[in-house]
Amino acid sequence: MPNLPPLSLYLHIPWCVQKCPYCDFNSHALKGEVPHQEYVDHLLADLSHDLPLTSGRTVNTLFIGGGTPSLLSASAMQSLLDGVRQRLPLAPDAEITMEANPGTVEADRFAGYQLAGINRISIGVQSFAADKLARLGRIHGAEEARRAARLAASLGLRSFNLDLMHGLPDQSLAGALDDLTEAIALAPPHLSWYQLTIEPNTLFGSRPPALPDDDALWDIYQRGDSLLKAAGYRQYETSAYARPGFQCRHNLTYWRFGDYLGIGCGAHGKLTQPDGAVLRTVKTRHPRGYMQGNYLAKRYPVAPAELPFEYFMNRFRLLEAAPRAEFTAFTGLTEDAVRPALERALAGDYITESASHWQVTEKGKLFLNSLLELFM
């Protein structure tokens, strides 16, 4: 269909064994057993309700996030993915990612998840240092993380990712680089390497730990970036590195202002309609309400005045050049609507402009918030 962006699907599993003190995602400490099939049934019913918003498009990527999706049994995962395939056309080469914790029980299920259709696994390592894992509230150890990564590599999946944090409480430069060196040694095709930030409404938000200062964080970033590049990884997004050809296609959908169905507790969606309207959907956050069949919390169109910021907030996270034609195709606005902001960005050396593309500069990458403020 003309001007409709590529479509992805996000499925949210809301439970964790325990809530981490830094986490502001919609996750809930598990009380009792996971309601495996019951929750899958609700996910599929939620998906059925939202099908009219997809305009019959094929889903190119699917991402199962949380919470801890690897708490879901392999049989429930099979039922979930079978149900998705019955309702939506999935591209033959669709990237199907699942987040997983490195705990032994979850790792043992990896082969079952692969049989269900998972072809990419994202493993939440965060650190290999025992004291840092404890401070972050993680329930796995370093050896479990290594074992999970080796198992993911041995399965012959399309790809796997390791999530790793830096700028942890009382973390030294040496400690941060040791973590990164360990992760690189496991040879993941993709590495998400991001700085811990203190978010409101978290335990760390109410009792902030001592974090490295700005100078120390800059040293960690510079040295870590050099390590990653020397190992063959290339930064393609603010906090993501990959070997050539192994970028996360699902995340690229987000950053390229593509569309995505958000299904499950607290999931957010963005869906462009044939008339050009861009709809946002937000699902009920708490599992109790969601599993009573009250799936939709709100649905609203994005105001045209807000579309430029939404577009560039996503597009300029990517280091690749942004096609100028896509701005009009995906927002319905002309460049005239943002020309003053673009001129300020050019004058500030945040971006460069060619006849066909905009490109974030090194300064724009480092001062992304300042760049985006120009479009507010």
mmCIF file of C-alpha atoms in Angstrom:
data_model
loop_
_atom_site.group_PDB
_atom_site.id
_atom_site.type_symbol
_atom_site.label_atom_id
_atom_site.label_comp_id
_atom_site.label_asym_id
_atom_site.label_seq_id
_atom_site.Cartn_x
_atom_site.Cartn_y
_atom_site.Cartn_z
ATOM 1 C CA MET A 1 0.000 0.000 0.000
ATOM 2 C CA PRO A 2 1.325 3.482 -0.800
ATOM 3 C CA ASN A 3 3.213 5.237 1.988
ATOM 4 C CA LEU A 4 2.537 2.583 4.632
ATOM 5 C CA PRO A 5 5.761 1.711 6.473
ATOM 6 C CA PRO A 6 6.988 -1.841 7.106
ATOM 7 C CA LEU A 7 5.135 -3.668 9.895
ATOM 8 C CA SER A 8 6.536 -5.473 12.950
ATOM 9 C CA LEU A 9 4.928 -7.211 15.921
ATOM 10 C CA TYR A 10 5.888 -6.874 19.591
ATOM 11 C CA LEU A 11 4.574 -9.344 22.205
ATOM 12 C CA HIS A 12 5.048 -8.593 25.915
ATOM 13 C CA ILE A 13 5.486 -11.198 28.652
ATOM 14 C CA PRO A 14 5.155 -9.271 31.932
ATOM 15 C CA TRP A 15 6.622 -11.540 34.618
ATOM 16 C CA CYS A 16 10.078 -11.725 36.207
ATOM 17 C CA VAL A 17 11.340 -13.863 39.075
ATOM 18 C CA GLN A 18 12.058 -10.575 40.843
ATOM 19 C CA LYS A 19 12.043 -6.898 39.899
ATOM 20 C CA CYS A 20 15.469 -5.374 39.251
ATOM 21 C CA PRO A 21 16.095 -2.044 41.047
ATOM 22 C CA TYR A 22 16.973 -0.172 37.823
ATOM 23 C CA CYS A 23 14.123 -1.478 35.662
ATOM 24 C CA ASP A 24 11.282 0.830 34.604
ATOM 25 C CA PHE A 25 9.798 -1.619 32.088
ATOM 26 C CA ASN A 26 6.343 -3.046 32.700
ATOM 27 C CA SER A 27 7.457 -6.127 34.626
ATOM 28 C CA HIS A 28 5.923 -7.765 37.684
ATOM 29 C CA ALA A 29 7.530 -10.085 40.215
ATOM 30 C CA LEU A 30 6.076 -13.540 39.751
ATOM 31 C CA LYS A 31 3.745 -14.802 42.477
ATOM 32 C CA GLY A 32 3.033 -18.469 41.978
ATOM 33 C CA GLU A 33 3.170 -20.197 38.621
ATOM 34 C CA VAL A 34 3.228 -18.573 35.199
ATOM 35 C CA PRO A 35 -0.236 -18.925 33.611
ATOM 36 C CA HIS A 36 1.368 -20.178 30.405
ATOM 37 C CA GLN A 37 -1.510 -21.104 28.107
ATOM 38 C CA GLU A 38 -4.031 -18.735 29.687
ATOM 39 C CA TYR A 39 -1.806 -15.739 28.986
ATOM 40 C CA VAL A 40 -1.066 -16.962 25.455
ATOM 41 C CA ASP A 41 -4.825 -17.176 24.818
ATOM 42 C CA HIS A 42 -5.201 -13.548 25.918
ATOM 43 C CA LEU A 43 -2.291 -12.431 23.735
ATOM 44 C CA LEU A 44 -3.899 -14.038 20.713
ATOM 45 C CA ALA A 45 -7.299 -12.515 21.511
ATOM 46 C CA ASP A 46 -5.640 -9.088 21.860
ATOM 47 C CA LEU A 47 -3.909 -9.618 18.514
ATOM 48 C CA SER A 48 -7.199 -10.574 16.848
ATOM 49 C CA HIS A 49 -8.770 -7.314 18.063
ATOM 50 C CA ASP A 50 -5.978 -5.248 16.500
ATOM 51 C CA LEU A 51 -5.837 -6.994 13.118
ATOM 52 C CA PRO A 52 -7.989 -4.352 11.346
ATOM 53 C CA LEU A 53 -5.281 -1.771 12.132
ATOM 54 C CA THR A 54 -2.649 -3.622 10.076
ATOM 55 C CA SER A 55 -4.284 -3.024 6.658
ATOM 56 C CA GLY A 56 -3.408 -6.622 5.726
ATOM 57 C CA ARG A 57 0.351 -5.993 5.753
ATOM 58 C CA THR A 58 2.932 -8.742 6.184
ATOM 59 C CA VAL A 59 4.866 -8.812 9.458
ATOM 60 C CA ASN A 60 8.612 -8.608 8.810
ATOM 61 C CA THR A 61 9.901 -8.970 12.375
ATOM 62 C CA LEU A 62 8.511 -10.270 15.650
ATOM 63 C CA PHE A 63 9.986 -9.505 19.072
ATOM 64 C CA ILE A 64 8.962 -11.175 22.337
ATOM 65 C CA GLY A 65 10.063 -8.972 25.233
ATOM 66 C CA GLY A 66 9.419 -8.489 28.906
ATOM 67 C CA GLY A 67 9.700 -9.074 31.761
ATOM 68 C CA THR A 68 11.302 -12.422 31.197
ATOM 69 C CA PRO A 69 9.829 -14.200 28.152
ATOM 70 C CA SER A 70 12.029 -17.234 28.863
ATOM 71 C CA LEU A 71 9.768 -17.985 31.838
ATOM 72 C CA LEU A 72 7.207 -19.099 29.256
ATOM 73 C CA SER A 73 7.357 -22.809 28.518
ATOM 74 C CA ALA A 74 8.488 -24.037 25.111
ATOM 75 C CA SER A 75 5.031 -25.544 24.494
ATOM 76 C CA ALA A 76 3.346 -22.223 25.309
ATOM 77 C CA MET A 77 5.782 -20.464 22.962
ATOM 78 C CA GLN A 78 4.868 -22.945 20.220
ATOM 79 C CA SER A 79 1.179 -22.275 20.812
ATOM 80 C CA LEU A 80 1.778 -18.524 20.733
ATOM 81 C CA LEU A 81 3.741 -18.503 17.480
ATOM 82 C CA ASP A 82 1.335 -20.955 15.830
ATOM 83 C CA GLY A 83 -1.507 -18.619 16.772
ATOM 84 C CA VAL A 84 0.305 -15.594 15.372
ATOM 85 C CA ARG A 85 0.896 -17.392 12.069
ATOM 86 C CA GLN A 86 -2.791 -18.271 11.844
ATOM 87 C CA ARG A 87 -3.775 -14.613 12.230
ATOM 88 C CA LEU A 88 -1.090 -12.662 10.399
ATOM 89 C CA PRO A 89 1.043 -13.177 7.301
ATOM 90 C CA LEU A 90 4.638 -13.596 8.506
ATOM 91 C CA ALA A 91 7.377 -12.957 5.959
ATOM 92 C CA PRO A 92 9.219 -16.199 5.049
ATOM 93 C CA ASP A 93 12.476 -14.673 6.297
ATOM 94 C CA ALA A 94 10.944 -12.955 9.342
ATOM 95 C CA GLU A 95 13.342 -12.234 12.199
ATOM 96 C CA ILE A 96 11.760 -13.713 15.364
ATOM 97 C CA THR A 97 13.543 -12.594 18.546
ATOM 98 C CA MET A 98 12.974 -13.591 22.159
ATOM 99 C CA GLU A 99 14.540 -11.990 25.224
ATOM 100 C CA ALA A 100 15.948 -14.485 27.721
ATOM 101 C CA ASN A 101 17.636 -14.532 31.096
ATOM 102 C CA PRO A 102 20.750 -16.690 31.395
ATOM 103 C CA GLY A 103 19.393 -18.848 34.235
ATOM 104 C CA THR A 104 19.950 -22.586 33.779
ATOM 105 C CA VAL A 105 16.279 -23.565 33.462
ATOM 106 C CA GLU A 106 15.592 -20.965 30.781
ATOM 107 C CA ALA A 107 18.762 -21.867 28.868
ATOM 108 C CA ASP A 108 17.703 -25.523 28.763
ATOM 109 C CA ARG A 109 14.569 -24.457 26.921
ATOM 110 C CA PHE A 110 16.433 -22.727 24.093
ATOM 111 C CA ALA A 111 16.199 -25.710 21.744
ATOM 112 C CA GLY A 112 12.430 -25.883 22.301
ATOM 113 C CA TYR A 113 12.066 -22.197 21.569
ATOM 114 C CA GLN A 114 13.983 -22.696 18.338
ATOM 115 C CA LEU A 115 11.607 -25.470 17.276
ATOM 116 C CA ALA A 116 8.712 -23.069 17.922
ATOM 117 C CA GLY A 117 10.226 -20.632 15.428
ATOM 118 C CA ILE A 118 12.545 -18.390 17.452
ATOM 119 C CA ASN A 119 15.579 -17.622 15.286
ATOM 120 C CA ARG A 120 17.230 -14.889 17.362
ATOM 121 C CA ILE A 121 17.754 -14.727 21.145
ATOM 122 C CA SER A 122 18.676 -11.662 23.190
ATOM 123 C CA ILE A 123 20.361 -12.644 26.464
ATOM 124 C CA GLY A 124 20.267 -10.227 29.414
ATOM 125 C CA VAL A 125 23.805 -10.544 30.775
ATOM 126 C CA GLN A 126 24.316 -6.936 32.049
ATOM 127 C CA SER A 127 27.661 -7.783 33.737
ATOM 128 C CA PHE A 128 30.038 -10.667 34.414
ATOM 129 C CA ALA A 129 31.129 -9.319 37.821
ATOM 130 C CA ALA A 130 29.425 -11.052 40.761
ATOM 131 C CA ASP A 131 29.237 -7.910 42.900
ATOM 132 C CA LYS A 132 27.726 -5.876 40.053
ATOM 133 C CA LEU A 133 25.154 -8.563 39.259
ATOM 134 C CA ALA A 134 24.114 -8.627 42.905
ATOM 135 C CA ARG A 135 23.841 -4.834 43.000
ATOM 136 C CA LEU A 136 21.673 -4.904 39.879
ATOM 137 C CA GLY A 137 19.364 -7.508 41.407
ATOM 138 C CA ARG A 138 20.227 -10.126 38.795
ATOM 139 C CA ILE A 139 19.637 -13.745 39.795
ATOM 140 C CA HIS A 140 22.197 -15.355 37.460
ATOM 141 C CA GLY A 141 25.939 -15.679 37.751
ATOM 142 C CA ALA A 142 28.707 -15.069 35.236
ATOM 143 C CA GLU A 143 29.117 -18.755 34.377
ATOM 144 C CA GLU A 144 25.400 -19.092 33.625
ATOM 145 C CA ALA A 145 25.706 -16.138 31.246
ATOM 146 C CA ARG A 146 28.659 -17.753 29.475
ATOM 147 C CA ARG A 147 26.794 -21.060 29.234
ATOM 148 C CA ALA A 148 23.681 -19.407 27.785
ATOM 149 C CA ALA A 149 25.738 -17.554 25.158
ATOM 150 C CA ARG A 150 27.598 -20.715 24.145
ATOM 151 C CA LEU A 151 24.332 -22.620 23.894
ATOM 152 C CA ALA A 152 22.777 -19.900 21.727
ATOM 153 C CA ALA A 153 25.831 -20.025 19.464
ATOM 154 C CA SER A 154 25.686 -23.822 19.200
ATOM 155 C CA LEU A 155 22.057 -23.920 18.073
ATOM 156 C CA GLY A 156 22.819 -22.320 14.722
ATOM 157 C CA LEU A 157 20.301 -19.528 15.203
ATOM 158 C CA ARG A 158 20.189 -16.685 12.710
ATOM 159 C CA SER A 159 21.765 -14.489 15.392
ATOM 160 C CA PHE A 160 21.985 -13.829 19.109
ATOM 161 C CA ASN A 161 22.527 -10.705 21.163
ATOM 162 C CA LEU A 162 24.116 -10.018 24.529
ATOM 163 C CA ASP A 163 22.757 -7.126 26.591
ATOM 164 C CA LEU A 164 25.537 -5.478 28.594
ATOM 165 C CA MET A 165 25.487 -2.371 30.798
ATOM 166 C CA HIS A 166 28.234 0.067 31.706
ATOM 167 C CA GLY A 167 28.409 2.963 34.130
ATOM 168 C CA LEU A 168 27.323 0.652 36.955
ATOM 169 C CA PRO A 169 27.469 1.615 40.651
ATOM 170 C CA ASP A 170 31.111 2.104 41.692
ATOM 171 C CA GLN A 171 32.302 0.637 38.371
ATOM 172 C CA SER A 172 35.858 1.426 37.339
ATOM 173 C CA LEU A 173 37.120 1.820 33.792
ATOM 174 C CA ALA A 174 38.957 -1.496 34.133
ATOM 175 C CA GLY A 175 35.811 -3.228 35.381
ATOM 176 C CA ALA A 176 33.696 -1.924 32.516
ATOM 177 C CA LEU A 177 36.280 -2.989 29.931
ATOM 178 C CA ASP A 178 36.650 -6.418 31.558
ATOM 179 C CA ASP A 179 32.899 -6.951 31.119
ATOM 180 C CA LEU A 180 33.081 -5.893 27.501
ATOM 181 C CA THR A 181 36.111 -8.071 26.798
ATOM 182 C CA GLU A 182 34.281 -11.102 28.245
ATOM 183 C CA ALA A 183 31.239 -10.387 26.098
ATOM 184 C CA ILE A 184 33.325 -10.008 22.926
ATOM 185 C CA ALA A 185 35.087 -13.313 23.684
ATOM 186 C CA LEU A 186 31.706 -15.071 23.430
ATOM 187 C CA ALA A 187 31.454 -13.805 19.824
ATOM 188 C CA PRO A 188 27.823 -12.663 19.700
ATOM 189 C CA PRO A 189 26.850 -11.317 16.271
ATOM 190 C CA HIS A 190 25.123 -8.403 18.079
ATOM 191 C CA LEU A 191 25.961 -6.516 21.281
ATOM 192 C CA SER A 192 23.675 -4.030 23.021
ATOM 193 C CA TRP A 193 26.066 -1.976 25.165
ATOM 194 C CA TYR A 194 24.324 0.785 27.030
ATOM 195 C CA GLN A 195 24.832 3.053 29.985
ATOM 196 C CA LEU A 196 22.829 2.505 33.164
ATOM 197 C CA THR A 197 20.468 5.419 33.708
ATOM 198 C CA ILE A 198 18.489 6.119 36.855
ATOM 199 C CA GLU A 199 14.784 6.165 36.071
ATOM 200 C CA PRO A 200 11.947 7.514 38.224
ATOM 201 C CA ASN A 201 9.571 4.996 39.818
ATOM 202 C CA THR A 202 12.361 2.459 40.351
ATOM 203 C CA LEU A 203 14.210 1.433 43.508
ATOM 204 C CA PHE A 204 17.350 3.144 42.203
ATOM 205 C CA GLY A 205 15.219 6.213 41.500
ATOM 206 C CA SER A 206 14.210 6.491 45.145
ATOM 207 C CA ARG A 207 17.645 5.515 46.493
ATOM 208 C CA PRO A 208 20.203 6.407 43.813
ATOM 209 C CA PRO A 209 23.517 4.530 43.970
ATOM 210 C CA ALA A 210 26.881 6.202 43.377
ATOM 211 C CA LEU A 211 27.573 6.097 39.643
ATOM 212 C CA PRO A 212 30.755 7.016 37.746
ATOM 213 C CA ASP A 213 31.023 10.735 36.953
ATOM 214 C CA ASP A 214 30.739 12.165 33.439
ATOM 215 C CA ASP A 215 34.487 12.087 32.779
ATOM 216 C CA ALA A 216 34.694 8.437 33.815
ATOM 217 C CA LEU A 217 31.663 7.580 31.664
ATOM 218 C CA TRP A 218 33.252 9.274 28.658
ATOM 219 C CA ASP A 219 36.464 7.292 29.169
ATOM 220 C CA ILE A 220 34.469 4.059 29.391
ATOM 221 C CA TYR A 221 32.563 4.886 26.203
ATOM 222 C CA GLN A 222 35.635 5.870 24.199
ATOM 223 C CA ARG A 223 37.732 2.887 25.260
ATOM 224 C CA GLY A 224 34.827 0.476 24.884
ATOM 225 C CA ASP A 225 33.928 1.803 21.439
ATOM 226 C CA SER A 226 37.543 1.239 20.344
ATOM 227 C CA LEU A 227 37.484 -2.317 21.725
ATOM 228 C CA LEU A 228 34.291 -3.120 19.852
ATOM 229 C CA LYS A 229 35.503 -1.664 16.571
ATOM 230 C CA ALA A 230 38.794 -3.561 16.843
ATOM 231 C CA ALA A 231 36.773 -6.781 17.299
ATOM 232 C CA GLY A 232 34.820 -6.200 14.085
ATOM 233 C CA TYR A 233 31.673 -4.638 15.517
ATOM 234 C CA ARG A 234 30.161 -1.474 14.093
ATOM 235 C CA GLN A 235 27.910 0.909 15.975
ATOM 236 C CA TYR A 236 24.692 1.386 14.015
ATOM 237 C CA GLU A 237 22.479 2.852 16.731
ATOM 238 C CA THR A 238 23.050 4.851 19.923
ATOM 239 C CA SER A 239 23.603 1.772 22.087
ATOM 240 C CA ALA A 240 23.840 -1.110 19.608
ATOM 241 C CA TYR A 241 26.788 -2.727 17.841
ATOM 242 C CA ALA A 242 26.758 -5.574 15.340
ATOM 243 C CA ARG A 243 28.950 -7.459 12.953
ATOM 244 C CA PRO A 244 28.131 -6.588 9.308
ATOM 245 C CA GLY A 245 24.724 -7.952 8.338
ATOM 246 C CA PHE A 246 23.607 -8.714 11.919
ATOM 247 C CA GLN A 247 21.817 -5.532 12.947
ATOM 248 C CA CYS A 248 18.557 -6.172 14.792
ATOM 249 C CA ARG A 249 15.936 -5.798 12.069
ATOM 250 C CA HIS A 250 13.144 -5.333 14.603
ATOM 251 C CA ASN A 251 14.856 -2.380 16.253
ATOM 252 C CA LEU A 252 15.578 -0.932 12.818
ATOM 253 C CA THR A 253 11.799 -0.895 12.248
ATOM 254 C CA TYR A 254 11.401 1.332 15.319
ATOM 255 C CA TRP A 255 14.242 3.705 14.462
ATOM 256 C CA ARG A 256 13.199 4.005 10.796
ATOM 257 C CA PHE A 257 9.719 5.090 11.961
ATOM 258 C CA GLY A 258 8.150 1.844 10.846
ATOM 259 C CA ASP A 259 4.911 0.472 12.254
ATOM 260 C CA TYR A 260 4.479 -2.100 14.992
ATOM 261 C CA LEU A 261 1.620 -3.841 16.709
ATOM 262 C CA GLY A 262 2.036 -3.832 20.487
ATOM 263 C CA ILE A 263 0.353 -6.845 22.070
ATOM 264 C CA GLY A 264 0.359 -7.805 25.760
ATOM 265 C CA CYS A 265 0.461 -6.072 29.149
ATOM 266 C CA GLY A 266 1.532 -2.439 28.782
ATOM 267 C CA ALA A 267 2.659 -2.865 25.159
ATOM 268 C CA HIS A 268 2.782 0.217 22.931
ATOM 269 C CA GLY A 269 1.950 0.208 19.233
ATOM 270 C CA LYS A 270 2.278 2.622 16.305
ATOM 271 C CA LEU A 271 0.135 1.987 13.239
ATOM 272 C CA THR A 272 -0.183 4.143 10.132
ATOM 273 C CA GLN A 273 -3.602 3.974 8.526
ATOM 274 C CA PRO A 274 -4.420 4.149 4.790
ATOM 275 C CA ASP A 275 -5.718 7.721 5.265
ATOM 276 C CA GLY A 276 -2.310 8.766 6.629
ATOM 277 C CA ALA A 277 -3.323 8.966 10.295
ATOM 278 C CA VAL A 278 -0.684 7.624 12.705
ATOM 279 C CA LEU A 279 -2.341 5.807 15.619
ATOM 280 C CA ARG A 280 -0.729 5.050 18.972
ATOM 281 C CA THR A 281 -2.052 2.190 21.093
ATOM 282 C CA VAL A 282 -1.310 1.426 24.744
ATOM 283 C CA LYS A 283 -2.407 -1.814 26.394
ATOM 284 C CA THR A 284 -3.504 -2.379 30.002
ATOM 285 C CA ARG A 285 -0.390 -2.530 32.185
ATOM 286 C CA HIS A 286 -1.303 -4.922 34.972
ATOM 287 C CA PRO A 287 -1.704 -8.649 34.230
ATOM 288 C CA ARG A 288 -4.805 -8.826 36.448
ATOM 289 C CA GLY A 289 -6.797 -6.362 34.356
ATOM 290 C CA TYR A 290 -5.336 -7.575 31.076
ATOM 291 C CA MET A 291 -6.280 -11.179 31.793
ATOM 292 C CA GLN A 292 -9.857 -10.135 32.441
ATOM 293 C CA GLY A 293 -10.014 -9.262 28.748
ATOM 294 C CA ASN A 294 -9.547 -5.510 29.198
ATOM 295 C CA TYR A 295 -6.724 -5.218 26.675
ATOM 296 C CA LEU A 296 -6.802 -1.652 25.397
ATOM 297 C CA ALA A 297 -5.918 1.204 27.753
ATOM 298 C CA LYS A 298 -5.957 3.939 25.089
ATOM 299 C CA ARG A 299 -5.762 4.572 21.372
ATOM 300 C CA TYR A 300 -5.179 8.003 19.873
ATOM 301 C CA PRO A 301 -3.933 9.687 16.700
ATOM 302 C CA VAL A 302 -0.602 11.509 16.785
ATOM 303 C CA ALA A 303 -1.211 15.208 16.132
ATOM 304 C CA PRO A 304 0.461 16.437 12.916
ATOM 305 C CA ALA A 305 2.408 19.028 14.940
ATOM 306 C CA GLU A 306 4.000 16.208 16.958
ATOM 307 C CA LEU A 307 5.003 14.039 14.002
ATOM 308 C CA PRO A 308 8.307 15.802 13.179
ATOM 309 C CA PHE A 309 9.697 15.249 16.675
ATOM 310 C CA GLU A 310 8.451 11.652 16.744
ATOM 311 C CA TYR A 311 10.014 10.963 13.361
ATOM 312 C CA PHE A 312 13.426 12.484 14.080
ATOM 313 C CA MET A 313 13.533 11.187 17.667
ATOM 314 C CA ASN A 314 13.627 7.730 16.136
ATOM 315 C CA ARG A 315 15.472 8.349 12.852
ATOM 316 C CA PHE A 316 18.414 10.224 14.355
ATOM 317 C CA ARG A 317 19.210 7.426 16.804
ATOM 318 C CA LEU A 318 20.524 5.550 13.779
ATOM 319 C CA LEU A 319 23.942 6.358 12.396
ATOM 320 C CA GLU A 320 22.905 5.503 8.842
ATOM 321 C CA ALA A 321 21.809 8.281 6.499
ATOM 322 C CA ALA A 322 18.081 9.101 6.617
ATOM 323 C CA PRO A 323 16.308 9.301 3.221
ATOM 324 C CA ARG A 324 14.656 12.708 2.939
ATOM 325 C CA ALA A 325 11.775 11.250 0.900
ATOM 326 C CA GLU A 326 10.719 9.064 3.840
ATOM 327 C CA PHE A 327 9.893 12.067 6.008
ATOM 328 C CA THR A 328 7.020 13.064 3.740
ATOM 329 C CA ALA A 329 6.061 9.471 2.928
ATOM 330 C CA PHE A 330 5.745 8.464 6.598
ATOM 331 C CA THR A 331 4.408 11.698 8.132
ATOM 332 C CA GLY A 332 2.393 13.242 5.293
ATOM 333 C CA LEU A 333 4.198 16.554 5.944
ATOM 334 C CA THR A 334 6.433 18.496 3.605
ATOM 335 C CA GLU A 335 9.989 19.483 4.463
ATOM 336 C CA ASP A 336 8.813 23.071 4.753
ATOM 337 C CA ALA A 337 7.232 22.089 8.090
ATOM 338 C CA VAL A 338 10.666 21.342 9.542
ATOM 339 C CA ARG A 339 12.961 23.507 7.434
ATOM 340 C CA PRO A 340 13.690 26.029 10.249
ATOM 341 C CA ALA A 341 14.674 23.203 12.616
ATOM 342 C CA LEU A 342 16.771 21.564 9.916
ATOM 343 C CA GLU A 343 18.594 24.825 9.261
ATOM 344 C CA ARG A 344 19.413 25.157 12.965
ATOM 345 C CA ALA A 345 20.643 21.557 13.016
ATOM 346 C CA LEU A 346 22.843 22.217 9.982
ATOM 347 C CA ALA A 347 24.193 25.434 11.462
ATOM 348 C CA GLY A 348 25.014 23.636 14.705
ATOM 349 C CA ASP A 349 26.898 20.878 12.852
ATOM 350 C CA TYR A 350 24.499 18.245 14.208
ATOM 351 C CA ILE A 351 23.605 16.934 10.731
ATOM 352 C CA THR A 352 24.676 17.189 7.122
ATOM 353 C CA GLU A 353 22.285 17.338 4.170
ATOM 354 C CA SER A 354 22.545 16.061 0.604
ATOM 355 C CA ALA A 355 20.027 16.091 -2.221
ATOM 356 C CA SER A 356 18.614 12.770 -1.003
ATOM 357 C CA HIS A 357 19.610 12.220 2.652
ATOM 358 C CA TRP A 358 20.243 13.663 6.095
ATOM 359 C CA GLN A 359 23.205 12.304 8.054
ATOM 360 C CA VAL A 360 23.865 12.697 11.774
ATOM 361 C CA THR A 361 27.383 14.002 12.421
ATOM 362 C CA GLU A 362 29.733 12.836 15.168
ATOM 363 C CA LYS A 363 28.657 15.900 17.158
ATOM 364 C CA GLY A 364 24.999 15.072 16.553
ATOM 365 C CA LYS A 365 25.560 11.524 17.794
ATOM 366 C CA LEU A 366 27.204 12.745 20.989
ATOM 367 C CA PHE A 367 24.667 15.517 21.641
ATOM 368 C CA LEU A 368 21.544 13.750 20.429
ATOM 369 C CA ASN A 369 19.221 15.383 22.981
ATOM 370 C CA SER A 370 20.344 18.843 21.885
ATOM 371 C CA LEU A 371 19.680 17.894 18.273
ATOM 372 C CA LEU A 372 16.220 16.530 19.000
ATOM 373 C CA GLU A 373 15.219 19.578 21.031
ATOM 374 C CA LEU A 374 15.381 21.568 17.799
ATOM 375 C CA PHE A 375 12.342 19.628 16.515
ATOM 376 C CA MET A 376 10.154 20.010 19.599
#
